[in-house]
Structure formats: C-alpha cells, structure tokens
Amino acid sequence: MNPMDTLIWLINFPVAHGYAMVFIAGFSLLGLFAMSARGTAPGGRLRSIREREGLLALDARPRGEFLGHLRRIVFRVLAFLMLGSLILGILGLTGVPVTRAYIHENGRPTTATIEGDWVTFTTADGVEYTLESNFFTPSVYPARNAIASSGSVVVRYLPSHPQAFVIDGSQRPR
C-alpha cells in the first residue's frame, strides 16, 4: 500500500463532500474550540468558588488535572482537524483540484456509468463500486464542466483505494 495514495484518499473525503463538510465543520468548530479552552473541565468553576470562599482544605491538591489537560489536547486536535476539513471543503466547492490531479496522474483507468449523482465502475480486481459524484463537488478532472448527466465515462481510481476516483474529462469511453 502506497502511503501517498492513503494520504490522498484521506484528504479526498472532505474535498469530495465539500458542501457537507462546510456545514459540519462550520457548526462544530466553535464547540470544539470552546471545549479545548481552559476552565471548561467539569467541576472547575465549582472548585474556584470553593477556593474563594475558603471551603477547600489547604492540603487538597487538584484532582483531574491530567485528565483535563488530556481532554483539552484531544479537543484541540479535533478542532484543527475540523478546521482543515473546512478549508478542504471550501476548496472543493470552489473547484480547486486539491486531490484530483494526483488521482488523474496515478489512477488506473476504467469505464464507468453515471446515473444521476452515482458513478458505477468495476476495478481490475473485479469489485464493483457505486460511489457518489456530488453535484456541488463533482469528481471531474481536468475539465470540471465536461461531464454528462448519464451514460458511459472513463474513470481513474487509485488501485489501493478505489473510493478516491475522478471522472476523466479528457477521454471518452470506447
């Protein structure tokens, strides 16, 4: 398995589902960044009130600091991953070929059929895939607008990850 193919396959998901990723990331980013802030741990506010009122024993050490710190780190990582997905989704919506050029150059060609937003093709291994080619982020390269709404087309897919595919706009099926 090629590590670059795997990376392109992972990056291709937010690019290929740009419309959904923009909404999911847009609504979740604020909550993820809020959860990664200091003082959002359960009981933190109560502890500060007890300290201010003198109800906390002097020798009582704060418990859960490690878990609170670990929780903030996890939420920060998730927030930055979601921010990256938002950026990739926006690039996919605007037609920037973030992953499509790599898939087109390194992909294996095959004939496919399009029915609505669904592309069906069979890989060299004999496995048939029916995958979505979204209206908002169509998987077409090099010419983004060179797609028929139905019929046969040429598809290029990564052999190790056939879910990462592009419809070859420069070729017609034979």
mmCIF file of C-alpha atoms in Angstrom:
data_model
loop_
_atom_site.group_PDB
_atom_site.id
_atom_site.type_symbol
_atom_site.label_atom_id
_atom_site.label_comp_id
_atom_site.label_asym_id
_atom_site.label_seq_id
_atom_site.Cartn_x
_atom_site.Cartn_y
_atom_site.Cartn_z
ATOM 1 C CA MET A 1 0.000 0.000 0.000
ATOM 2 C CA ASN A 2 1.382 3.372 -1.036
ATOM 3 C CA PRO A 3 1.433 5.967 1.822
ATOM 4 C CA MET A 4 0.873 8.841 -0.632
ATOM 5 C CA ASP A 5 -2.236 7.104 -2.024
ATOM 6 C CA THR A 6 -3.548 6.705 1.514
ATOM 7 C CA LEU A 7 -2.935 10.385 2.283
ATOM 8 C CA ILE A 8 -4.696 11.461 -0.923
ATOM 9 C CA TRP A 9 -7.589 9.112 -0.117
ATOM 10 C CA LEU A 10 -7.981 10.689 3.341
ATOM 11 C CA ILE A 11 -7.759 14.235 2.000
ATOM 12 C CA ASN A 12 -10.137 13.403 -0.843
ATOM 13 C CA PHE A 13 -13.082 12.757 1.508
ATOM 14 C CA PRO A 14 -13.613 16.380 2.660
ATOM 15 C CA VAL A 15 -12.843 17.622 -0.857
ATOM 16 C CA ALA A 16 -15.379 15.273 -2.482
ATOM 17 C CA HIS A 17 -18.044 16.111 0.127
ATOM 18 C CA GLY A 18 -17.381 19.845 0.249
ATOM 19 C CA TYR A 19 -20.940 21.047 0.817
ATOM 20 C CA ALA A 20 -21.498 18.749 3.793
ATOM 21 C CA MET A 21 -18.044 19.410 5.236
ATOM 22 C CA VAL A 22 -18.547 23.175 5.216
ATOM 23 C CA PHE A 23 -21.734 22.856 7.260
ATOM 24 C CA ILE A 24 -20.444 20.157 9.618
ATOM 25 C CA ALA A 25 -17.172 21.959 10.275
ATOM 26 C CA GLY A 26 -18.797 25.369 10.469
ATOM 27 C CA PHE A 27 -21.209 24.315 13.183
ATOM 28 C CA SER A 28 -18.796 22.157 15.171
ATOM 29 C CA LEU A 29 -15.701 24.375 15.250
ATOM 30 C CA LEU A 30 -16.977 26.773 17.888
ATOM 31 C CA GLY A 31 -17.886 23.945 20.254
ATOM 32 C CA LEU A 32 -14.605 22.121 19.717
ATOM 33 C CA PHE A 33 -12.546 25.248 20.374
ATOM 34 C CA ALA A 34 -14.687 26.039 23.436
ATOM 35 C CA MET A 35 -14.098 22.545 24.827
ATOM 36 C CA SER A 36 -10.355 22.943 24.266
ATOM 37 C CA ALA A 37 -10.220 26.131 26.352
ATOM 38 C CA ARG A 38 -9.004 26.119 29.930
ATOM 39 C CA GLY A 39 -11.711 26.139 32.556
ATOM 40 C CA THR A 40 -14.210 24.023 30.658
ATOM 41 C CA ALA A 41 -13.461 20.916 32.683
ATOM 42 C CA PRO A 42 -16.361 19.678 34.810
ATOM 43 C CA GLY A 43 -16.091 20.990 38.354
ATOM 44 C CA GLY A 44 -13.589 23.709 37.528
ATOM 45 C CA ARG A 45 -15.982 26.558 38.282
ATOM 46 C CA LEU A 46 -17.142 24.899 41.496
ATOM 47 C CA ARG A 47 -13.537 24.494 42.633
ATOM 48 C CA SER A 48 -12.801 28.181 42.056
ATOM 49 C CA ILE A 49 -15.852 29.173 44.135
ATOM 50 C CA ARG A 50 -14.794 26.849 46.959
ATOM 51 C CA GLU A 51 -11.278 28.311 46.898
ATOM 52 C CA ARG A 52 -12.636 31.865 47.003
ATOM 53 C CA GLU A 53 -14.971 31.083 49.932
ATOM 54 C CA GLY A 54 -12.281 29.222 51.870
ATOM 55 C CA LEU A 55 -14.176 25.935 51.846
ATOM 56 C CA LEU A 56 -11.348 23.972 50.281
ATOM 57 C CA ALA A 57 -8.745 22.351 52.512
ATOM 58 C CA LEU A 58 -5.292 23.842 52.106
ATOM 59 C CA ASP A 59 -3.640 20.480 51.562
ATOM 60 C CA ALA A 60 -6.209 19.357 48.980
ATOM 61 C CA ARG A 61 -4.488 19.019 45.677
ATOM 62 C CA PRO A 62 -6.452 19.471 42.491
ATOM 63 C CA ARG A 63 -7.641 16.168 41.075
ATOM 64 C CA GLY A 64 -8.217 15.509 37.458
ATOM 65 C CA GLU A 65 -5.655 17.972 36.161
ATOM 66 C CA PHE A 66 -4.053 15.345 33.956
ATOM 67 C CA LEU A 67 -7.393 14.223 32.508
ATOM 68 C CA GLY A 68 -8.477 17.826 31.989
ATOM 69 C CA HIS A 69 -5.218 18.608 30.217
ATOM 70 C CA LEU A 70 -5.554 15.471 28.081
ATOM 71 C CA ARG A 71 -9.166 16.394 27.236
ATOM 72 C CA ARG A 72 -8.101 19.880 26.111
ATOM 73 C CA ILE A 73 -5.376 18.410 23.895
ATOM 74 C CA VAL A 74 -7.791 15.951 22.281
ATOM 75 C CA PHE A 75 -10.363 18.677 21.584
ATOM 76 C CA ARG A 76 -7.682 20.975 20.159
ATOM 77 C CA VAL A 77 -6.525 18.253 17.779
ATOM 78 C CA LEU A 78 -10.135 17.599 16.743
ATOM 79 C CA ALA A 79 -10.730 21.319 16.258
ATOM 80 C CA PHE A 80 -7.703 21.704 13.991
ATOM 81 C CA LEU A 81 -8.672 18.587 12.004
ATOM 82 C CA MET A 82 -12.141 20.051 11.541
ATOM 83 C CA LEU A 83 -10.649 23.403 10.527
ATOM 84 C CA GLY A 84 -8.558 21.597 7.909
ATOM 85 C CA SER A 85 -11.679 19.788 6.687
ATOM 86 C CA LEU A 86 -13.476 23.125 6.421
ATOM 87 C CA ILE A 87 -10.666 24.570 4.303
ATOM 88 C CA LEU A 88 -10.544 21.475 2.084
ATOM 89 C CA GLY A 89 -14.334 21.528 1.715
ATOM 90 C CA ILE A 90 -14.283 25.171 0.627
ATOM 91 C CA LEU A 91 -11.519 24.418 -1.882
ATOM 92 C CA GLY A 92 -13.588 21.510 -3.224
ATOM 93 C CA LEU A 93 -16.645 23.743 -3.590
ATOM 94 C CA THR A 94 -14.708 26.388 -5.483
ATOM 95 C CA GLY A 95 -13.322 23.838 -7.931
ATOM 96 C CA VAL A 96 -9.693 23.752 -6.849
ATOM 97 C CA PRO A 97 -8.290 20.313 -7.824
ATOM 98 C CA VAL A 98 -6.679 19.541 -4.460
ATOM 99 C CA THR A 99 -6.524 15.755 -4.935
ATOM 100 C CA ARG A 100 -7.863 15.283 -8.440
ATOM 101 C CA ALA A 101 -4.617 15.940 -10.307
ATOM 102 C CA TYR A 102 -2.807 13.258 -8.297
ATOM 103 C CA ILE A 103 -5.614 10.745 -8.794
ATOM 104 C CA HIS A 104 -5.735 11.537 -12.522
ATOM 105 C CA GLU A 105 -1.976 11.069 -12.938
ATOM 106 C CA ASN A 106 -1.612 7.950 -10.764
ATOM 107 C CA GLY A 107 -5.025 6.361 -11.216
ATOM 108 C CA ARG A 108 -5.962 3.284 -13.173
ATOM 109 C CA PRO A 109 -8.491 3.975 -15.979
ATOM 110 C CA THR A 110 -11.703 2.002 -16.416
ATOM 111 C CA THR A 111 -15.108 2.525 -17.986
ATOM 112 C CA ALA A 112 -17.951 3.608 -15.731
ATOM 113 C CA THR A 113 -21.618 4.519 -15.979
ATOM 114 C CA ILE A 114 -23.249 7.573 -14.471
ATOM 115 C CA GLU A 115 -26.825 7.585 -13.225
ATOM 116 C CA GLY A 116 -27.733 10.854 -11.573
ATOM 117 C CA ASP A 117 -25.138 11.600 -8.892
ATOM 118 C CA TRP A 118 -23.845 7.994 -8.775
ATOM 119 C CA VAL A 119 -20.877 6.539 -10.650
ATOM 120 C CA THR A 120 -20.580 2.761 -11.021
ATOM 121 C CA PHE A 121 -17.339 1.110 -12.121
ATOM 122 C CA THR A 122 -15.551 -2.212 -11.748
ATOM 123 C CA THR A 123 -11.917 -2.320 -10.638
ATOM 124 C CA ALA A 124 -9.230 -4.588 -12.100
ATOM 125 C CA ASP A 125 -9.816 -6.930 -9.131
ATOM 126 C CA GLY A 126 -13.419 -7.423 -10.237
ATOM 127 C CA VAL A 127 -15.011 -5.457 -7.384
ATOM 128 C CA GLU A 128 -17.860 -3.171 -8.410
ATOM 129 C CA TYR A 129 -18.106 0.243 -6.757
ATOM 130 C CA THR A 130 -21.037 2.631 -6.809
ATOM 131 C CA LEU A 131 -19.847 5.976 -5.467
ATOM 132 C CA GLU A 132 -21.312 9.451 -5.278
ATOM 133 C CA SER A 133 -20.159 12.228 -7.551
ATOM 134 C CA ASN A 134 -21.793 15.131 -5.790
ATOM 135 C CA PHE A 135 -23.442 17.937 -7.786
ATOM 136 C CA PHE A 136 -21.659 20.633 -5.742
ATOM 137 C CA THR A 137 -18.213 18.999 -5.865
ATOM 138 C CA PRO A 138 -18.129 16.823 -8.984
ATOM 139 C CA SER A 139 -15.168 14.471 -9.287
ATOM 140 C CA VAL A 140 -14.145 15.572 -12.775
ATOM 141 C CA TYR A 141 -10.635 16.352 -13.952
ATOM 142 C CA PRO A 142 -9.056 18.100 -15.941
ATOM 143 C CA ALA A 143 -12.134 19.901 -17.324
ATOM 144 C CA ARG A 144 -14.593 20.395 -14.448
ATOM 145 C CA ASN A 145 -17.621 21.049 -16.665
ATOM 146 C CA ALA A 146 -17.008 18.195 -19.137
ATOM 147 C CA ILE A 147 -19.466 15.704 -17.681
ATOM 148 C CA ALA A 148 -22.584 14.064 -18.947
ATOM 149 C CA SER A 149 -25.501 13.597 -16.575
ATOM 150 C CA SER A 150 -25.849 9.957 -17.611
ATOM 151 C CA GLY A 151 -24.091 7.422 -19.797
ATOM 152 C CA SER A 152 -20.602 5.956 -20.039
ATOM 153 C CA VAL A 153 -17.445 7.778 -18.974
ATOM 154 C CA VAL A 154 -13.819 6.953 -18.205
ATOM 155 C CA VAL A 155 -12.933 6.891 -14.516
ATOM 156 C CA ARG A 156 -9.460 6.886 -12.970
ATOM 157 C CA TYR A 157 -9.180 5.419 -9.476
ATOM 158 C CA LEU A 158 -6.326 4.729 -7.087
ATOM 159 C CA PRO A 159 -5.665 0.962 -7.141
ATOM 160 C CA SER A 160 -5.159 0.717 -3.370
ATOM 161 C CA HIS A 161 -8.136 2.985 -2.567
ATOM 162 C CA PRO A 162 -10.785 2.838 -5.334
ATOM 163 C CA GLN A 163 -13.051 5.218 -3.367
ATOM 164 C CA ALA A 164 -10.708 8.003 -4.489
ATOM 165 C CA PHE A 165 -11.627 8.459 -8.141
ATOM 166 C CA VAL A 166 -12.006 11.116 -10.803
ATOM 167 C CA ILE A 167 -14.039 11.171 -13.964
ATOM 168 C CA ASP A 168 -11.576 11.742 -16.777
ATOM 169 C CA GLY A 169 -12.949 14.723 -18.695
ATOM 170 C CA SER A 170 -10.356 14.378 -21.440
ATOM 171 C CA GLN A 171 -11.259 10.822 -22.522
ATOM 172 C CA ARG A 172 -14.376 9.216 -23.897
ATOM 173 C CA PRO A 173 -15.099 5.501 -23.433
ATOM 174 C CA ARG A 174 -14.569 3.183 -26.379
#
